[in-house]
Short mmCIF file of C-alpha atoms and ligand atoms in Angstrom, two decimals:
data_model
loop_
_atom_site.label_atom_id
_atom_site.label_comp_id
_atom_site.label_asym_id
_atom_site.label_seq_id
_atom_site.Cartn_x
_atom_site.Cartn_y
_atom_site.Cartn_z
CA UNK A 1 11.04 -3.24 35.81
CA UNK A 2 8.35 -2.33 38.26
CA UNK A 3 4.60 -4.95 37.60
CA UNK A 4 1.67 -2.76 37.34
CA UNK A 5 -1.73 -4.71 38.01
CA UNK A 6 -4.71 -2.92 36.04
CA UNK A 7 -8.31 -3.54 36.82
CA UNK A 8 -10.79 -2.51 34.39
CA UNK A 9 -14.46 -3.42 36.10
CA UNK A 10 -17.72 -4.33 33.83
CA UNK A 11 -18.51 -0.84 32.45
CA UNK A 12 -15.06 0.43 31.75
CA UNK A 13 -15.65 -2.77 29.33
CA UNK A 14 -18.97 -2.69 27.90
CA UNK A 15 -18.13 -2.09 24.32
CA UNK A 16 -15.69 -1.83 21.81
CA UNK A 17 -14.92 1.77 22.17
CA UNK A 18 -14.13 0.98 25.75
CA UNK A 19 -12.02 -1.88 25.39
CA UNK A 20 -9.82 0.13 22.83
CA UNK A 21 -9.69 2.42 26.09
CA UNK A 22 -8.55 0.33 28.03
CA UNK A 23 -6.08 -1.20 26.14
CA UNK A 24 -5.16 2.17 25.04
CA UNK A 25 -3.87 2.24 29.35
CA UNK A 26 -2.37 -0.63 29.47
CA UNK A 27 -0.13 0.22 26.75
CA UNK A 28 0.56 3.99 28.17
CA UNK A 29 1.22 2.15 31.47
CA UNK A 30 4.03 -0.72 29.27
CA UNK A 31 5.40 2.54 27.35
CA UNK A 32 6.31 4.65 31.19
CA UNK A 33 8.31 1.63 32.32
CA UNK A 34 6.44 -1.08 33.71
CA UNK A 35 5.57 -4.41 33.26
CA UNK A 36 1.30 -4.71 32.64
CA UNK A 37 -0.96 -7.05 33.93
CA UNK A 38 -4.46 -6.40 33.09
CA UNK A 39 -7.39 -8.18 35.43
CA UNK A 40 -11.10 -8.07 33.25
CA UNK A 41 -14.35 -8.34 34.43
CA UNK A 42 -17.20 -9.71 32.24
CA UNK A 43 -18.54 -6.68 30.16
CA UNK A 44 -21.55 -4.64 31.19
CA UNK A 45 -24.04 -6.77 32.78
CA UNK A 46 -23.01 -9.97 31.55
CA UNK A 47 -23.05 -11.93 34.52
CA UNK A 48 -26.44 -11.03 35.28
CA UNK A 49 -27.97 -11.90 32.01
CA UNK A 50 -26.07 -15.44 32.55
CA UNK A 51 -27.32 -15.64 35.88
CA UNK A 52 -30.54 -14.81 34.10
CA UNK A 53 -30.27 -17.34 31.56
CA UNK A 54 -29.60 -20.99 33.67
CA UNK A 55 -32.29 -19.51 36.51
CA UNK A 56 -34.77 -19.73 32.90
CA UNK A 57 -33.53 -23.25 32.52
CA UNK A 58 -33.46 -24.62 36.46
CA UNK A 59 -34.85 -22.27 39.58
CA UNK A 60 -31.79 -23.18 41.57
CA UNK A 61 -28.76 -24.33 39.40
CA UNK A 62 -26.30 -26.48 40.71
CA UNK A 63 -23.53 -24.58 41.55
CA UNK A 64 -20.64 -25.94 39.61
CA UNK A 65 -22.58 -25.72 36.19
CA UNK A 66 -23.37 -22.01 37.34
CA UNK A 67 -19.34 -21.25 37.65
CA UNK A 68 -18.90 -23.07 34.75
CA UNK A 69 -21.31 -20.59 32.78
CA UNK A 70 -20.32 -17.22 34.81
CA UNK A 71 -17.04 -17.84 34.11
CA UNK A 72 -17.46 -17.31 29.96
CA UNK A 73 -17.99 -13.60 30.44
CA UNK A 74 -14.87 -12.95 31.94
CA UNK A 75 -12.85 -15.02 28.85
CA UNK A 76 -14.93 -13.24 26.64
CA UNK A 77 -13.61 -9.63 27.63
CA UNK A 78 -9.46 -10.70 27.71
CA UNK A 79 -9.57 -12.42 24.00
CA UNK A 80 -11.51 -9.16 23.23
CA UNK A 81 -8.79 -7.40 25.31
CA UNK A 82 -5.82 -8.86 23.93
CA UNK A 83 -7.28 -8.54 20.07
CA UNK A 84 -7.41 -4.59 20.77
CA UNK A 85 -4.30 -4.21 22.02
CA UNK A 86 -2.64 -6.20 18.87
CA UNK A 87 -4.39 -4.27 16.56
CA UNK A 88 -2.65 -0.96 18.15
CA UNK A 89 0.73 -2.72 17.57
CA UNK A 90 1.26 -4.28 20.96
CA UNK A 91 1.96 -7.85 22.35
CA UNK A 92 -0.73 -8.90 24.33
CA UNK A 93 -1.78 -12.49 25.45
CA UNK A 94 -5.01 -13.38 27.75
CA UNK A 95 -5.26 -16.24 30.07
CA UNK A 96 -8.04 -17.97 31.96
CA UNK A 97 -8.04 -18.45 36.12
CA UNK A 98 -7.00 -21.73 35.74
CA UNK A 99 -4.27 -21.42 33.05
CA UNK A 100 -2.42 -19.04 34.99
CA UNK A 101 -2.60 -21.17 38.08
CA UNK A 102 -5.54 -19.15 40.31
CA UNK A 103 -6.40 -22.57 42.55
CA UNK A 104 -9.41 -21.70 44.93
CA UNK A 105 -10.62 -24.15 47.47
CA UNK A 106 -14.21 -25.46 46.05
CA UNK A 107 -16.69 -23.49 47.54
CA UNK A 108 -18.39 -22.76 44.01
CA UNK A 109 -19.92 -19.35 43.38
CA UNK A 110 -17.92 -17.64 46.09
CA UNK A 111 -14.44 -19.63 46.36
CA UNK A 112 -11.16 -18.08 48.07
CA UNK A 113 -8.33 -18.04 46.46
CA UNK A 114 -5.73 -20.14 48.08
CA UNK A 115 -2.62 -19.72 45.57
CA UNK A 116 -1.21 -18.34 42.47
CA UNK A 117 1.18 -19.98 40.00
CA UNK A 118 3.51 -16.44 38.94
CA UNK A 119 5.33 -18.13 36.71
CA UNK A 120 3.77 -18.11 33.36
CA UNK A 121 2.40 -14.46 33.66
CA UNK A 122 6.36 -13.84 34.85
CA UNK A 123 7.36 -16.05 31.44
CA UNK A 124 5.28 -13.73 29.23
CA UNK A 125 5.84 -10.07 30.68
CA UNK A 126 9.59 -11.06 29.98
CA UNK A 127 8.81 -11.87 26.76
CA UNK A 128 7.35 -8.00 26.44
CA UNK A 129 4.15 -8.99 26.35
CA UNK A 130 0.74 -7.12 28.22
CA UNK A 131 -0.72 -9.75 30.20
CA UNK A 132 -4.51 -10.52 30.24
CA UNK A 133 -6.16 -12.30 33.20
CA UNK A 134 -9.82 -13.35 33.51
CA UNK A 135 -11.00 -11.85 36.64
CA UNK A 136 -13.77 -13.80 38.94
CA UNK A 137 -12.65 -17.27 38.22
CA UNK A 138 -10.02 -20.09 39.50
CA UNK A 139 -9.74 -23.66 39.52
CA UNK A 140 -10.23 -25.82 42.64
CA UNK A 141 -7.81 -29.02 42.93
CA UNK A 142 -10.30 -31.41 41.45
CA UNK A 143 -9.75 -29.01 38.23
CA UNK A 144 -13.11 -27.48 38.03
CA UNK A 145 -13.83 -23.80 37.46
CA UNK A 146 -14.84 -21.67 40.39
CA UNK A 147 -15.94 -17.95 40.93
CA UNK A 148 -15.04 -15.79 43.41
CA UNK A 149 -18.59 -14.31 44.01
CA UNK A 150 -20.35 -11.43 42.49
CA UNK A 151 -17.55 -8.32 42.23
CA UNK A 152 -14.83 -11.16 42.68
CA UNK A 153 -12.58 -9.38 39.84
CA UNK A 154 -10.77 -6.72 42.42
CA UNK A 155 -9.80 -9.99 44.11
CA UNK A 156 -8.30 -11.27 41.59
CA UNK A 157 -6.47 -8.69 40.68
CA UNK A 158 -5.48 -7.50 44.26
CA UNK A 159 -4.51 -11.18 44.52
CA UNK A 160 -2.34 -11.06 41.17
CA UNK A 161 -0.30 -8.05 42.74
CA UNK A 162 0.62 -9.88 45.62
CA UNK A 163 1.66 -13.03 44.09
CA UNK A 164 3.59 -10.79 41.05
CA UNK A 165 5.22 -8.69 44.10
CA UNK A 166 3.13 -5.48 43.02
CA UNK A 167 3.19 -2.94 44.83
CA UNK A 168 0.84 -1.15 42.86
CA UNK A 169 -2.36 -2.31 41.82
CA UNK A 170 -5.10 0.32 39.94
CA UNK A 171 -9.23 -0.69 39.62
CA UNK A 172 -10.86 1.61 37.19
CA UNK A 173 -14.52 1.20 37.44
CA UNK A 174 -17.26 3.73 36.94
CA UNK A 175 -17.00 5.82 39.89
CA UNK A 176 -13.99 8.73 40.66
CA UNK A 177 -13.12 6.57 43.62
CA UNK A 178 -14.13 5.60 46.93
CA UNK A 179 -16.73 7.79 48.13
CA UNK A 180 -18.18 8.52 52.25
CA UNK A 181 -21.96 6.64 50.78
CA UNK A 182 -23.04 5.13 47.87
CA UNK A 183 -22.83 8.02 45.64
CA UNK A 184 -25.78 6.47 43.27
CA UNK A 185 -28.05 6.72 46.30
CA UNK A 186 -26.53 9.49 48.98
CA UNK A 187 -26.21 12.03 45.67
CA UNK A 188 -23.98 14.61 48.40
CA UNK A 189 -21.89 12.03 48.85
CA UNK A 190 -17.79 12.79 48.60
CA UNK A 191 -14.59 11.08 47.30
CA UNK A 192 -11.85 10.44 49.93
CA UNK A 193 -8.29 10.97 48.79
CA UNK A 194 -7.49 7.83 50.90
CA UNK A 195 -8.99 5.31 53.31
CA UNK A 196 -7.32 2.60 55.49
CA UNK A 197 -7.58 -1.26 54.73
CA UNK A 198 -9.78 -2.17 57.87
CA UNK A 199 -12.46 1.28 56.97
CA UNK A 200 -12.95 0.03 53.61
CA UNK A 201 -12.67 -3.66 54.85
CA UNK A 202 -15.17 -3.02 57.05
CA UNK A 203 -17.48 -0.82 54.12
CA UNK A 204 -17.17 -3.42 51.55
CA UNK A 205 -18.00 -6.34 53.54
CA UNK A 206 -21.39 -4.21 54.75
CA UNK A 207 -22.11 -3.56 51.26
CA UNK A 208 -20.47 -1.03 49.89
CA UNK A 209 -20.00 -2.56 46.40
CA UNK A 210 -17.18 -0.30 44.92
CA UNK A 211 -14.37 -3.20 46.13
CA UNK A 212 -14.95 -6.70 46.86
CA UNK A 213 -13.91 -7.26 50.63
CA UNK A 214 -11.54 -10.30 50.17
CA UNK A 215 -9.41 -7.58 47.59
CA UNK A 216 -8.62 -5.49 51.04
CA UNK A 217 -7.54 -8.20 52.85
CA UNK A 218 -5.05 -9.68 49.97
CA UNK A 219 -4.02 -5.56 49.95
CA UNK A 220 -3.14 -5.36 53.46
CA UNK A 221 -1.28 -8.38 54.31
CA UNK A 222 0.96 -8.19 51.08
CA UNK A 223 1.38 -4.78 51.23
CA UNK A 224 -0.32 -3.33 47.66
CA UNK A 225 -1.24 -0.33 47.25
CA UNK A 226 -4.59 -0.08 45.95
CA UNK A 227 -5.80 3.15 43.77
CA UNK A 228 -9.66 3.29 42.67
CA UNK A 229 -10.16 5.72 39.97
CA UNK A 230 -12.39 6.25 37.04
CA UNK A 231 -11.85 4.33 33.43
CA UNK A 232 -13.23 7.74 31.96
CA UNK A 233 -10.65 10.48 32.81
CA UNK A 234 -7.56 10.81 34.59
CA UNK A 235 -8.09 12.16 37.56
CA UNK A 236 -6.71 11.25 40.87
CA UNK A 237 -8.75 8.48 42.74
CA UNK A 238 -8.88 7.31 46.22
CA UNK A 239 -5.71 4.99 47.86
CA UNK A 240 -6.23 2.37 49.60
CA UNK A 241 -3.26 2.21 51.97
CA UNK A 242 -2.61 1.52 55.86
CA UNK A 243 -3.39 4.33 58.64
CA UNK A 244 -4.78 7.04 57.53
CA UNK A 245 -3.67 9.72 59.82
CA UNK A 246 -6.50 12.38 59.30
CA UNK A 247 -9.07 9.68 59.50
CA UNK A 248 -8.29 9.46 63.20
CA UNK A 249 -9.65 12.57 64.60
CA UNK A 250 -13.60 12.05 62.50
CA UNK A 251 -15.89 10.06 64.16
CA UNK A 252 -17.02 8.32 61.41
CA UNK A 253 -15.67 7.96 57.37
CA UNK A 254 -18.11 6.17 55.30
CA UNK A 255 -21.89 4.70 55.61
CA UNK A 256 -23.47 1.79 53.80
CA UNK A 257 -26.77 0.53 52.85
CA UNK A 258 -27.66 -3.32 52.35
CA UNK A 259 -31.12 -4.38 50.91
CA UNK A 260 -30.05 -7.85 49.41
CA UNK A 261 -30.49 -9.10 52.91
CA UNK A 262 -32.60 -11.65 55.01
CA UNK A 263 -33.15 -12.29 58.65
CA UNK A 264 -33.72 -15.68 59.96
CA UNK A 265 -34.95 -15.40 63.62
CA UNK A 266 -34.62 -18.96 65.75
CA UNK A 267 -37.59 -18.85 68.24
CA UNK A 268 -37.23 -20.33 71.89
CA UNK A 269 -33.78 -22.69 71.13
CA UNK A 270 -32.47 -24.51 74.38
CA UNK A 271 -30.40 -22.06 76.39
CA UNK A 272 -27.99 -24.82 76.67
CA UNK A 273 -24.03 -24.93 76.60
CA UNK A 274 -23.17 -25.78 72.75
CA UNK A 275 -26.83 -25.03 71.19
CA UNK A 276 -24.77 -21.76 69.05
CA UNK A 277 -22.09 -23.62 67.82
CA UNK A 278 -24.67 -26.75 66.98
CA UNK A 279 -26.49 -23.96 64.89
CA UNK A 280 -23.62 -22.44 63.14
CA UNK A 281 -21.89 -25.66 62.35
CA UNK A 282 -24.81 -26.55 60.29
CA UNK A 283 -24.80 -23.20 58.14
CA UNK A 284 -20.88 -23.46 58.00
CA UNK A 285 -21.34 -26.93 56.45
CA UNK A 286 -23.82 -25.98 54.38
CA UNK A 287 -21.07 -22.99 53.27
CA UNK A 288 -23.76 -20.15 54.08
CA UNK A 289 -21.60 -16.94 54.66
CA UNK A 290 -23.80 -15.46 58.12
CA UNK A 291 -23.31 -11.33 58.74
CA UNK A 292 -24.62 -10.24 62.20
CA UNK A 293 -25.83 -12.89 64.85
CA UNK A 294 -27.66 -11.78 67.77
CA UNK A 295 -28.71 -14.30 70.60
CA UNK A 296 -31.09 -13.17 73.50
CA UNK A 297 -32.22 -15.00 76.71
CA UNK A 298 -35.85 -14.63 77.29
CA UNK A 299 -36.24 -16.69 79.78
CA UNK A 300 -34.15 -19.19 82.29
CA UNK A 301 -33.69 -21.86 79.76
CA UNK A 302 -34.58 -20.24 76.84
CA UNK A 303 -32.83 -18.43 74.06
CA UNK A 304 -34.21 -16.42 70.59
CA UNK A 305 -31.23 -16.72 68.09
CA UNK A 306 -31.19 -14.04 64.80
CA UNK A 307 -28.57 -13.88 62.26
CA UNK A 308 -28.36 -12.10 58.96
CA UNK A 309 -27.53 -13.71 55.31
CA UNK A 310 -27.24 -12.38 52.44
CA UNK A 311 -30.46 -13.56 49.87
CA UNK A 312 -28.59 -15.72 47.29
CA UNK A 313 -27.96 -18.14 50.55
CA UNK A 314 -31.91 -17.95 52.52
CA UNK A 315 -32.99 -21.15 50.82
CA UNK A 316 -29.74 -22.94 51.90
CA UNK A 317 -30.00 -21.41 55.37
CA UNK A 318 -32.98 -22.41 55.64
CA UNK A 319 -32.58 -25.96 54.84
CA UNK A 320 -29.44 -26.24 57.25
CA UNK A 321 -31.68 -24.76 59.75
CA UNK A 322 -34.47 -27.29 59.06
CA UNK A 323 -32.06 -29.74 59.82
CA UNK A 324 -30.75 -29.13 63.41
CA UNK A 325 -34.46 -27.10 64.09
CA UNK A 326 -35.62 -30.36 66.45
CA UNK A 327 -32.16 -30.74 67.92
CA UNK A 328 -32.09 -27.83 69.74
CA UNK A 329 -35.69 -27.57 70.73
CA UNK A 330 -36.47 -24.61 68.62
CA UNK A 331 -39.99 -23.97 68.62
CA UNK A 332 -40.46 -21.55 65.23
CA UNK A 333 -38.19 -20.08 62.58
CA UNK A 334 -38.99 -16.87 61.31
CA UNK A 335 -37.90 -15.51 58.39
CA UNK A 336 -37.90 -11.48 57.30
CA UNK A 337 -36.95 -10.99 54.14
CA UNK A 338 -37.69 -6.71 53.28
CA UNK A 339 -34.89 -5.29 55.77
CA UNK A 340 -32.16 -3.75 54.86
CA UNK A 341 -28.98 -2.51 57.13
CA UNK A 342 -27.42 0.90 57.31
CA UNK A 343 -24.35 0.93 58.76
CA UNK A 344 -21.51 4.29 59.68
CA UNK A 345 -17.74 2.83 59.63
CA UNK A 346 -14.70 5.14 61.30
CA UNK A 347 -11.78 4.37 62.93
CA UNK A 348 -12.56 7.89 64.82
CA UNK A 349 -14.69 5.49 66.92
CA UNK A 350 -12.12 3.68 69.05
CA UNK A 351 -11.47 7.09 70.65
CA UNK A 352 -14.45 8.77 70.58
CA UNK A 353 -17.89 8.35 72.62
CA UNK A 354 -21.27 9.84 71.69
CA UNK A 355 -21.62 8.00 67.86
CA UNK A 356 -24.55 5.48 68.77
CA UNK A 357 -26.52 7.95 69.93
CA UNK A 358 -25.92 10.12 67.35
CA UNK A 359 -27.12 7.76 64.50
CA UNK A 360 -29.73 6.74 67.05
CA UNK A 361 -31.29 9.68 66.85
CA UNK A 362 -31.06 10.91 62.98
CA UNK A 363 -33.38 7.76 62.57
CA UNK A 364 -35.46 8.66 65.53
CA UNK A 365 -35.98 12.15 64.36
CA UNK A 366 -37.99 10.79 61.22
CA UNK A 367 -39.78 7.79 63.20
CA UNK A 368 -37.83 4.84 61.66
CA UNK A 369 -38.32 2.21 64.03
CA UNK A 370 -34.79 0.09 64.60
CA UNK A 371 -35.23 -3.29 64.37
CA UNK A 372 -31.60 -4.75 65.23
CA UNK A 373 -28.22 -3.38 66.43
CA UNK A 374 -25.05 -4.72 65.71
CA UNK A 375 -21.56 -2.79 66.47
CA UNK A 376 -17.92 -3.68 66.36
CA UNK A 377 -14.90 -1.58 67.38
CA UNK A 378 -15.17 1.00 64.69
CA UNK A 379 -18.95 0.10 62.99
CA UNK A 380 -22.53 0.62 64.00
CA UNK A 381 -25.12 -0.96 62.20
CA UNK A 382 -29.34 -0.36 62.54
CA UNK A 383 -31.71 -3.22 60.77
CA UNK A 384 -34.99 -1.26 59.75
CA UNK A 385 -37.20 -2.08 57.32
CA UNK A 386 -36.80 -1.72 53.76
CA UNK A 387 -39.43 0.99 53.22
CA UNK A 388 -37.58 2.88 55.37
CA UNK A 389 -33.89 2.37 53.90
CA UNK A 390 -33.15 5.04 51.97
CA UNK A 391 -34.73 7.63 54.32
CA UNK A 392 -32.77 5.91 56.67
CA UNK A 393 -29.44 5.99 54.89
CA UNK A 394 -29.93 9.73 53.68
CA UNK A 395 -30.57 10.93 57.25
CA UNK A 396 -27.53 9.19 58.79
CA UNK A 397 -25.19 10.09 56.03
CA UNK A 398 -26.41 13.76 56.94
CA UNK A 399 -25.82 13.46 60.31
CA UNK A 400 -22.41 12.62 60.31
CA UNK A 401 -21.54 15.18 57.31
CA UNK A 402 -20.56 13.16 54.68
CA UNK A 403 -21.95 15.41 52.19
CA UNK A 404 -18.49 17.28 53.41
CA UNK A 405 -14.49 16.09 52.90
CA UNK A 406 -12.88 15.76 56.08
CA UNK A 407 -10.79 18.87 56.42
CA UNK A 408 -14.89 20.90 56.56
CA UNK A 409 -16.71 18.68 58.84
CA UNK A 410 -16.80 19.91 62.49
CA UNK A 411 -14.21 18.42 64.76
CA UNK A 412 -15.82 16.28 67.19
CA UNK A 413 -15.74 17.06 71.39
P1 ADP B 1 -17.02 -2.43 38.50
O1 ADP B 1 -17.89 -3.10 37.51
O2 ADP B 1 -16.08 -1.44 37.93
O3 ADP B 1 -16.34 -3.40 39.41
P2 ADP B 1 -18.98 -1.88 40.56
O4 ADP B 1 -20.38 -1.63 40.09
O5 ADP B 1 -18.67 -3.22 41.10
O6 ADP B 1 -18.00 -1.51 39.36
O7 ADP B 1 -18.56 -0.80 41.65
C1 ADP B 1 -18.74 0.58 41.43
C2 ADP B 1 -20.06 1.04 42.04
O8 ADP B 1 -20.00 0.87 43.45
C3 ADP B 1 -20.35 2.50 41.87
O9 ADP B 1 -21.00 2.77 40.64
C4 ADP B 1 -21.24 2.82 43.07
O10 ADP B 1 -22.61 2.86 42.77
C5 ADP B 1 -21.02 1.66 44.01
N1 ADP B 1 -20.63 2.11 45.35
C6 ADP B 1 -21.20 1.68 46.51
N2 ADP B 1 -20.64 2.28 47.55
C7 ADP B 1 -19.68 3.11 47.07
C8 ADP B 1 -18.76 4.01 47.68
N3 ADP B 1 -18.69 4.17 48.99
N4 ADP B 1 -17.91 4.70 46.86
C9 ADP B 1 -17.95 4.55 45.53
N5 ADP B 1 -18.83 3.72 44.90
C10 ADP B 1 -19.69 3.01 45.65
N1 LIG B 2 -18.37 -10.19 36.52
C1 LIG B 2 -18.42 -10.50 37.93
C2 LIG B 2 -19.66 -9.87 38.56
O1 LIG B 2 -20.43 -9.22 37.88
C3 LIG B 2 -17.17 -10.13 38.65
C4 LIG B 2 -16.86 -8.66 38.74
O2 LIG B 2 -17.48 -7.84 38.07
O3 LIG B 2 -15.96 -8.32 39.52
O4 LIG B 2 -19.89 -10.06 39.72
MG1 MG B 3 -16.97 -4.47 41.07
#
């Protein structure tokens, strides 16, 4: 019998009437053939409110207690899960992270998942029963809880399909699908019908929320299919598989918009073999996740350094920094804290010239001043400040037409 993974995100959760909905699938799925896993997230905006709750009780909480907490709303929603679908006649039984055998390593708040036990979930879909699996959480080898940070339940269930051999796994969250912007902000935006692993790879880890970035990469090397659609109807969503063919001949396939971000700027370091790697050693050890990094001589022997972190890591940055400041001769650290980062993503890139400039000038043409550039093989991203974002985001999402599907945007030269 085929294993069918089943996401259902925090809204497709938030209440009772949803839950029976969702359980309602997961039965549908169990009665056309297959064998159900189901992967929960915490309902509504749980997580939040007990994010909310220990910063009212400490202003930075140690991190273990903080899994520790986060990880109740996610055991909260299978119970719930597994109660509706035994009251509609089913077999159903939930499980924590760490009783089905999630181990992470012990980064708290944002640990990777290193393995999966598949033998009790295996154990129980025999038996005929719907399996329910906390989402977010794991256990590191010391036998504490961990989370997966924030949106961490398309990892785990991306994660579950691989180690259940999968090759199907469904998220159902409040959107239709994957869509070319942020369709809460870019209100033209459009749903793709599909999108490669490294476009959305590349989209999710610049911010485009709809998938947690670690999901794609547990998709692509295992080989699951991934299919985003909407908890409230049945239409077709967006797959998440390997090239997409028609992707190749657009320039660009998706944009994304960051504001949760911070700069730290290292003023006049030593431009000295080994100064970089004495920097980034210090944030690695201090487990800060860095986005763009951008080093510039300004003069024979000396060197400005800027990188990008997300906020929930600036004070730990910026005590790692504080540390090796002296070290490397650095004679001020500036921190920015309203940016934000637009970003275009298309594999179209690799083959096509001309993309830069066009973003360049979208944000040109209204006067928004670009404060950093950052590009890879198939991404371009502007820093600008965050009064400027959305304006920002809007105009560049015009410019490349993805108000329009693919097939109606004009072929580029
Ligand atoms: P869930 O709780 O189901 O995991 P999320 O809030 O994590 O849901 O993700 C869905 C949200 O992601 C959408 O409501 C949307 O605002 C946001 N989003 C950001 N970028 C995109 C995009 N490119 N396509 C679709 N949704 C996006
Ligand atoms: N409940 C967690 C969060 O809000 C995990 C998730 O929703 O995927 O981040
Ligand atoms: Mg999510």
């Amino acid at each position: 019998m085929p294993i069918l993974v089943q996401k259902f995100g925090g809204t497709s959760v938030a209440n009772a009437e949803k839950i029976r909905r969702a359980a309602g699938r997961a039965i549908e799925a169990k009665k056309r053939g297959n064998q159900v896993v189901v992967v929960a997230s915490a309902r509504g905006q749980q997580t939040d409110e007990l994010i909310a709750d220990a910063k009212e009780v400490h202003p930075n909480p140690p991190k273990r207690e903080l899994d520790m907490l986060l990880s109740t709303g996610e055991q909260q929603t299978v119970s719930l899960l597994a109660m509706a679908i035994d009251a509609m006649g089913h077999k159903a039984i939930s499980f924590t992270g760490a009783q089905v055998k999630i181990m992470t390593d012990d980064s708290y708040t944002k640990a990777r998942i290193q393995s999966i036990g598949a033998d009790v979930i295996r154990g129980k879909l025999d038996d005929g029963y719907i399996v329910i699996v906390a989402g977010f959480q794991g256990m590191e080898a010391g036998g504490n809880i961990t989370t997966l940070g924030r949106g961490g339940s398309d990892t785990s269930a991306v994660a579950l399909a691989a180690a259940m051999g999968a090759d199907f796994c469904e998220i159902y969250t409040d959107v239709d699908g994957v869509y070319t912007a942020d369709p809460r902000i870019y209100k033209k935006a459009v749903k793709m019908k599909q999108i490669s692993y490294d476009e959305i790879l590349e989209l999710a880890s610049l911010g485009a929320g709809v998938m947690h970035s670690r999901s794609i990469e547990f998709g692509k090397k295992y080989n699951v299919t991934i299919h985003v659609r909407s908890s409230m109807n049945n239409n077709e969503g967006t797959y998440i598989t390997h090239e997409v063919p028609l992707l190749e001949g657009i320039l660009v396939s998706g944009a994304t918009i960051q504001k949760d971000l911070a700069k730290i700027t290292l003023n006049s370091v030593d431009n000295k073999p080994g100064n970089a790697a004495r920097i980034f050693e210090h944030l690695a050890a201090a487990k800060v996740v860095v986005n763009d990094i951008i080093q510039t001589e300004i003069s024979a022997d000396k060197a400005n350094v800027s990188f990008t972190v997300g906020k929930s890591d600036l004070l730990t940055a910026q005590e790692a920094i504080e540390k090796i400041r002296k070290g490397v001769h650095c004679d001020s650290v500036f921190v920015r804290e309203n940016i934000a980062e637009v970003s275009v993503v298309g594999v179209g890139m690799r083959s096509h010239y001309g993309v830069a400039n066009m973003m360049f000038k979208a944000l040109a043409d209204l006067k928004i001043n670009i404060e950093a550039i950052t590009t890879s093989e198939i991404r371009i991203s502007c820093l600008v400040d965050i009064k400027d974002a959305i304006k920002a985001y809007e105009t560049v999402c015009d410019a490349f037409e993805l108000d329009k599907t693919v097939e109606k945007r004009n072929q580029p030269k």
